[in-house]
Tab-separated table of C-alpha atoms in Angstrom:
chain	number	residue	atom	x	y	z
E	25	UNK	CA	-1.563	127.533	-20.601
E	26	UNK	CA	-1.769	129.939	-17.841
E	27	UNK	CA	-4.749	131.612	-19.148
E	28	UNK	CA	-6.649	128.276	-19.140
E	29	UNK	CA	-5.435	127.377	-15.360
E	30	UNK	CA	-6.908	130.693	-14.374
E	31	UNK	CA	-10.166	130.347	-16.159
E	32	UNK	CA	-10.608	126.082	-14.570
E	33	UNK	CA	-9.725	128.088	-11.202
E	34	UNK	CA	-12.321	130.853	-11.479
E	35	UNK	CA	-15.251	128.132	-12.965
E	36	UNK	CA	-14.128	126.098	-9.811
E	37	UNK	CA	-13.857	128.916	-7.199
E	38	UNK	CA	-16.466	131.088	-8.282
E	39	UNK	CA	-18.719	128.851	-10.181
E	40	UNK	CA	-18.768	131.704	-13.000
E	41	UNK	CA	-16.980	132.332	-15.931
E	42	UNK	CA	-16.577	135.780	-18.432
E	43	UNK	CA	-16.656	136.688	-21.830
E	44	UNK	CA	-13.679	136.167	-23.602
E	45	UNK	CA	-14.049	138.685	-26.148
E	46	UNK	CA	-17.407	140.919	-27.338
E	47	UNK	CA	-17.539	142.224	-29.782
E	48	UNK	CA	-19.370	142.954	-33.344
E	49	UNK	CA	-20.166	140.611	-35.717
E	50	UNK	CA	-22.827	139.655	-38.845
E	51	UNK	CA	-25.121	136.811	-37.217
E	52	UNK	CA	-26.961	134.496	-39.786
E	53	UNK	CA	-29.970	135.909	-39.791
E	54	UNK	CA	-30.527	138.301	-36.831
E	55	UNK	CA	-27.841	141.005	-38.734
E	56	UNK	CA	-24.887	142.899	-37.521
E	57	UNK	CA	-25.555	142.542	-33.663
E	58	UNK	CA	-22.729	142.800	-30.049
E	59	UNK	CA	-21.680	139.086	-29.175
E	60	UNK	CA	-20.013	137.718	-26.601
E	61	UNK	CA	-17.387	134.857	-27.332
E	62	UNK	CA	-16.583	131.878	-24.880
E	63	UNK	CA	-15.129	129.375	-27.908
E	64	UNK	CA	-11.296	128.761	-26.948
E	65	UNK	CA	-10.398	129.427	-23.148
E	66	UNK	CA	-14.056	128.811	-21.412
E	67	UNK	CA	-14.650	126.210	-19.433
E	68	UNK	CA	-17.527	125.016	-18.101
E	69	UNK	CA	-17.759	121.956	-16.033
E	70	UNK	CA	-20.384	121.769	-13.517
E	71	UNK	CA	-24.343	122.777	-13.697
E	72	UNK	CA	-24.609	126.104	-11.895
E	73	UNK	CA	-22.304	128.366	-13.620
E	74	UNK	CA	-22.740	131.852	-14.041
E	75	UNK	CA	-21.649	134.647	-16.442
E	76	UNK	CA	-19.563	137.088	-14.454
E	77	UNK	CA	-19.793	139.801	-17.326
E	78	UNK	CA	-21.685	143.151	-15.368
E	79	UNK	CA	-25.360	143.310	-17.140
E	80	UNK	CA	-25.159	144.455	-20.914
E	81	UNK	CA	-28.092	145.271	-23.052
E	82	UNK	CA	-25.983	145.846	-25.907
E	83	UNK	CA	-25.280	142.333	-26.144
E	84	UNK	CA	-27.405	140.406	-28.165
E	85	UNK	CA	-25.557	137.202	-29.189
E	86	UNK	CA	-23.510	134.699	-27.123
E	87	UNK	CA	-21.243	132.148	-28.711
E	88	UNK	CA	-19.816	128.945	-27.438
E	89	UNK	CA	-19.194	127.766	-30.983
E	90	UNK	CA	-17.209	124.219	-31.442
E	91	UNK	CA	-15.913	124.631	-27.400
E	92	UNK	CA	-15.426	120.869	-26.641
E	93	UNK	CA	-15.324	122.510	-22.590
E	94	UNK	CA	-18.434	123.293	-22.314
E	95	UNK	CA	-20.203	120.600	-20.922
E	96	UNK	CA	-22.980	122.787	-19.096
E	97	UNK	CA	-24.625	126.082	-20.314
E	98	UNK	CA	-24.488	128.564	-17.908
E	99	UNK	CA	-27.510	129.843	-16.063
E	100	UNK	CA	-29.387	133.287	-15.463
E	101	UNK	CA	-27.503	134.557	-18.736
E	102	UNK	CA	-30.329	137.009	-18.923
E	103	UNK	CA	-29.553	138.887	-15.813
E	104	UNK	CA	-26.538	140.010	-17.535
E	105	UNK	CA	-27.617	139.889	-21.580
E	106	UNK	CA	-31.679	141.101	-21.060
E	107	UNK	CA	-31.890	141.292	-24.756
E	108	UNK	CA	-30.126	138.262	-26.079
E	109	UNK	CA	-32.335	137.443	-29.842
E	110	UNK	CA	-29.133	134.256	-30.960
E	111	UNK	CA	-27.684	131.723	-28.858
E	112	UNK	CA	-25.042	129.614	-30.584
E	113	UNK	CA	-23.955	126.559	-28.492
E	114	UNK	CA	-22.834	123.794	-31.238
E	115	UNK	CA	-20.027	121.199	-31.468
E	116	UNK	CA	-19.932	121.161	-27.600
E	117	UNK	CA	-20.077	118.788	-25.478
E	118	UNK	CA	-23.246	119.518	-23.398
E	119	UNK	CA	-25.175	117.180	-22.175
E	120	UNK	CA	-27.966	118.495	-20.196
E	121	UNK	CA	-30.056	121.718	-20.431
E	122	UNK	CA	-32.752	122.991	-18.239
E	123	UNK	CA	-34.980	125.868	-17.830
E	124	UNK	CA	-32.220	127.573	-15.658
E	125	UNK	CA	-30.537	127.801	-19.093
E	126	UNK	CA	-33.340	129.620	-20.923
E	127	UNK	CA	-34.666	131.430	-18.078
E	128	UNK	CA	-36.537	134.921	-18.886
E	129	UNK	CA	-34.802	135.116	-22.415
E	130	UNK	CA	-37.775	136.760	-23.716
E	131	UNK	CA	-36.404	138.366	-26.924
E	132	UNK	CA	-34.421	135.244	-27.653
E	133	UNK	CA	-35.136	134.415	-31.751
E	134	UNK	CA	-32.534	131.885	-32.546
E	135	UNK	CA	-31.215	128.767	-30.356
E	136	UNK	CA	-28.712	126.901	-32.069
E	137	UNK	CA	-27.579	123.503	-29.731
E	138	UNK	CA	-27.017	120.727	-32.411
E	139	UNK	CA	-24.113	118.389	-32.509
E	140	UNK	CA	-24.003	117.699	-28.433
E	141	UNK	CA	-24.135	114.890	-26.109
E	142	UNK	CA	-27.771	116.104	-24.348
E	143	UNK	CA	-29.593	113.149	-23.057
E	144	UNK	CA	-32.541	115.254	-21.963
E	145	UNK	CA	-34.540	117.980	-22.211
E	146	UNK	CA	-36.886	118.202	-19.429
E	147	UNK	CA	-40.277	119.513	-19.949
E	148	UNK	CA	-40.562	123.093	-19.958
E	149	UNK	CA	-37.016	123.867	-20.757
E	150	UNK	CA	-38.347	126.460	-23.347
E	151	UNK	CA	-41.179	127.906	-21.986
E	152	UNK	CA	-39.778	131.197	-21.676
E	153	UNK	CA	-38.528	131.583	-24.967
E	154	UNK	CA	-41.547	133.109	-26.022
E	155	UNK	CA	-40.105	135.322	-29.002
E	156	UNK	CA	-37.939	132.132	-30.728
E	157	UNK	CA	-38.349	131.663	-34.282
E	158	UNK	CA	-35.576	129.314	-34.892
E	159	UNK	CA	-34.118	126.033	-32.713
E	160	UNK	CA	-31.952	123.480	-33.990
E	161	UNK	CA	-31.172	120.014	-32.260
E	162	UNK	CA	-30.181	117.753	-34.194
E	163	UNK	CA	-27.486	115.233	-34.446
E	164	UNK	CA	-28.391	113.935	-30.557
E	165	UNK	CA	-30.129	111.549	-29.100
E	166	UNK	CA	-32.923	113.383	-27.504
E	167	UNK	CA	-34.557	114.656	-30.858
E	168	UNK	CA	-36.818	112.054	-30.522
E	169	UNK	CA	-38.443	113.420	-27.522
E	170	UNK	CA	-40.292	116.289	-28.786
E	171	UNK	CA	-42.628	116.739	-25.788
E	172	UNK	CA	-40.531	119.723	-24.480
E	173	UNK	CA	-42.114	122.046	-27.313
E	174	UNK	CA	-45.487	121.554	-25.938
E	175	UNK	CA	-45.119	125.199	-24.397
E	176	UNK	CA	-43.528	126.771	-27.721
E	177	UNK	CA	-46.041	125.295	-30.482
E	178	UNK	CA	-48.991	124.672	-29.041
């Protein structure tokens, strides 16, 4: 219980929260690859929030797995994971995303966001996801606007 008080105070203070654990780990398709885990403790309330973790190349998966607490994705994750290629954010409860989410994940091949609450996805939300080879979306309400992939299949 105290770890989770610490962790609301730190996403409320500091509008960032950290990895809580990184480690190695076989990733569907993308192989044996470094990921960082925010699935029990994390928090994430309010749009705006950063990752805390100091900038790590090594990391290239981050995993908020079936983390009913995350209700926003955290933005400018690639200032501090440049070469992120699998982004796992399912059975959350997000229910936005924008292009601060996505921003200048370049090497990004895999974005996995299905089984949220999003609303919305605002045009060009994936525009700099130039290297993605895999997305999946389904089981909200926003799959049937598929005008936001204008930029990624065109």
């Amino acid at each position: 219980i105290v770890l989770g008080v610490i962790l609301e105070l730190k996403t409320v203070l500091g509008g960032e929260v950290s990895c809580e654990e990184i480690k190695e780990t076989i990733w569907y398709s993308v192989g044996s690859v470094k990921v960082c885990f925010m699935q029990e403790l994390t928090s994430i309330d309010t749009p705006g929030t950063t990752i805390s973790s100091v900038r790590d190349e090594t990391v290239k998966g981050l995993s908020f797995y079936d983390n009913k607490k995350i209700i926003f994705l955290p933005e400018r994750v690639a200032e501090k994971f440049p070469n992120l290629v699998a982004y796992l954010a399912t059975y959350c409860s997000i229910k936005s995303v924008g292009r601060g989410n996505f921003k200048d994940m370049k090497s990004l091949k895999e974005l996995w966001l299905s089984s949220n609450q999003i609303e919305k996805i605002p045009l060009g939300t994936f525009d700099d996801l130039k290297s993605l080879e895999r997305i999946q979306l389904s089981k909200y309400s926003a799959c049937s606007n598929f005008e936001f992939f204008s930029n990624l299949f065109p």
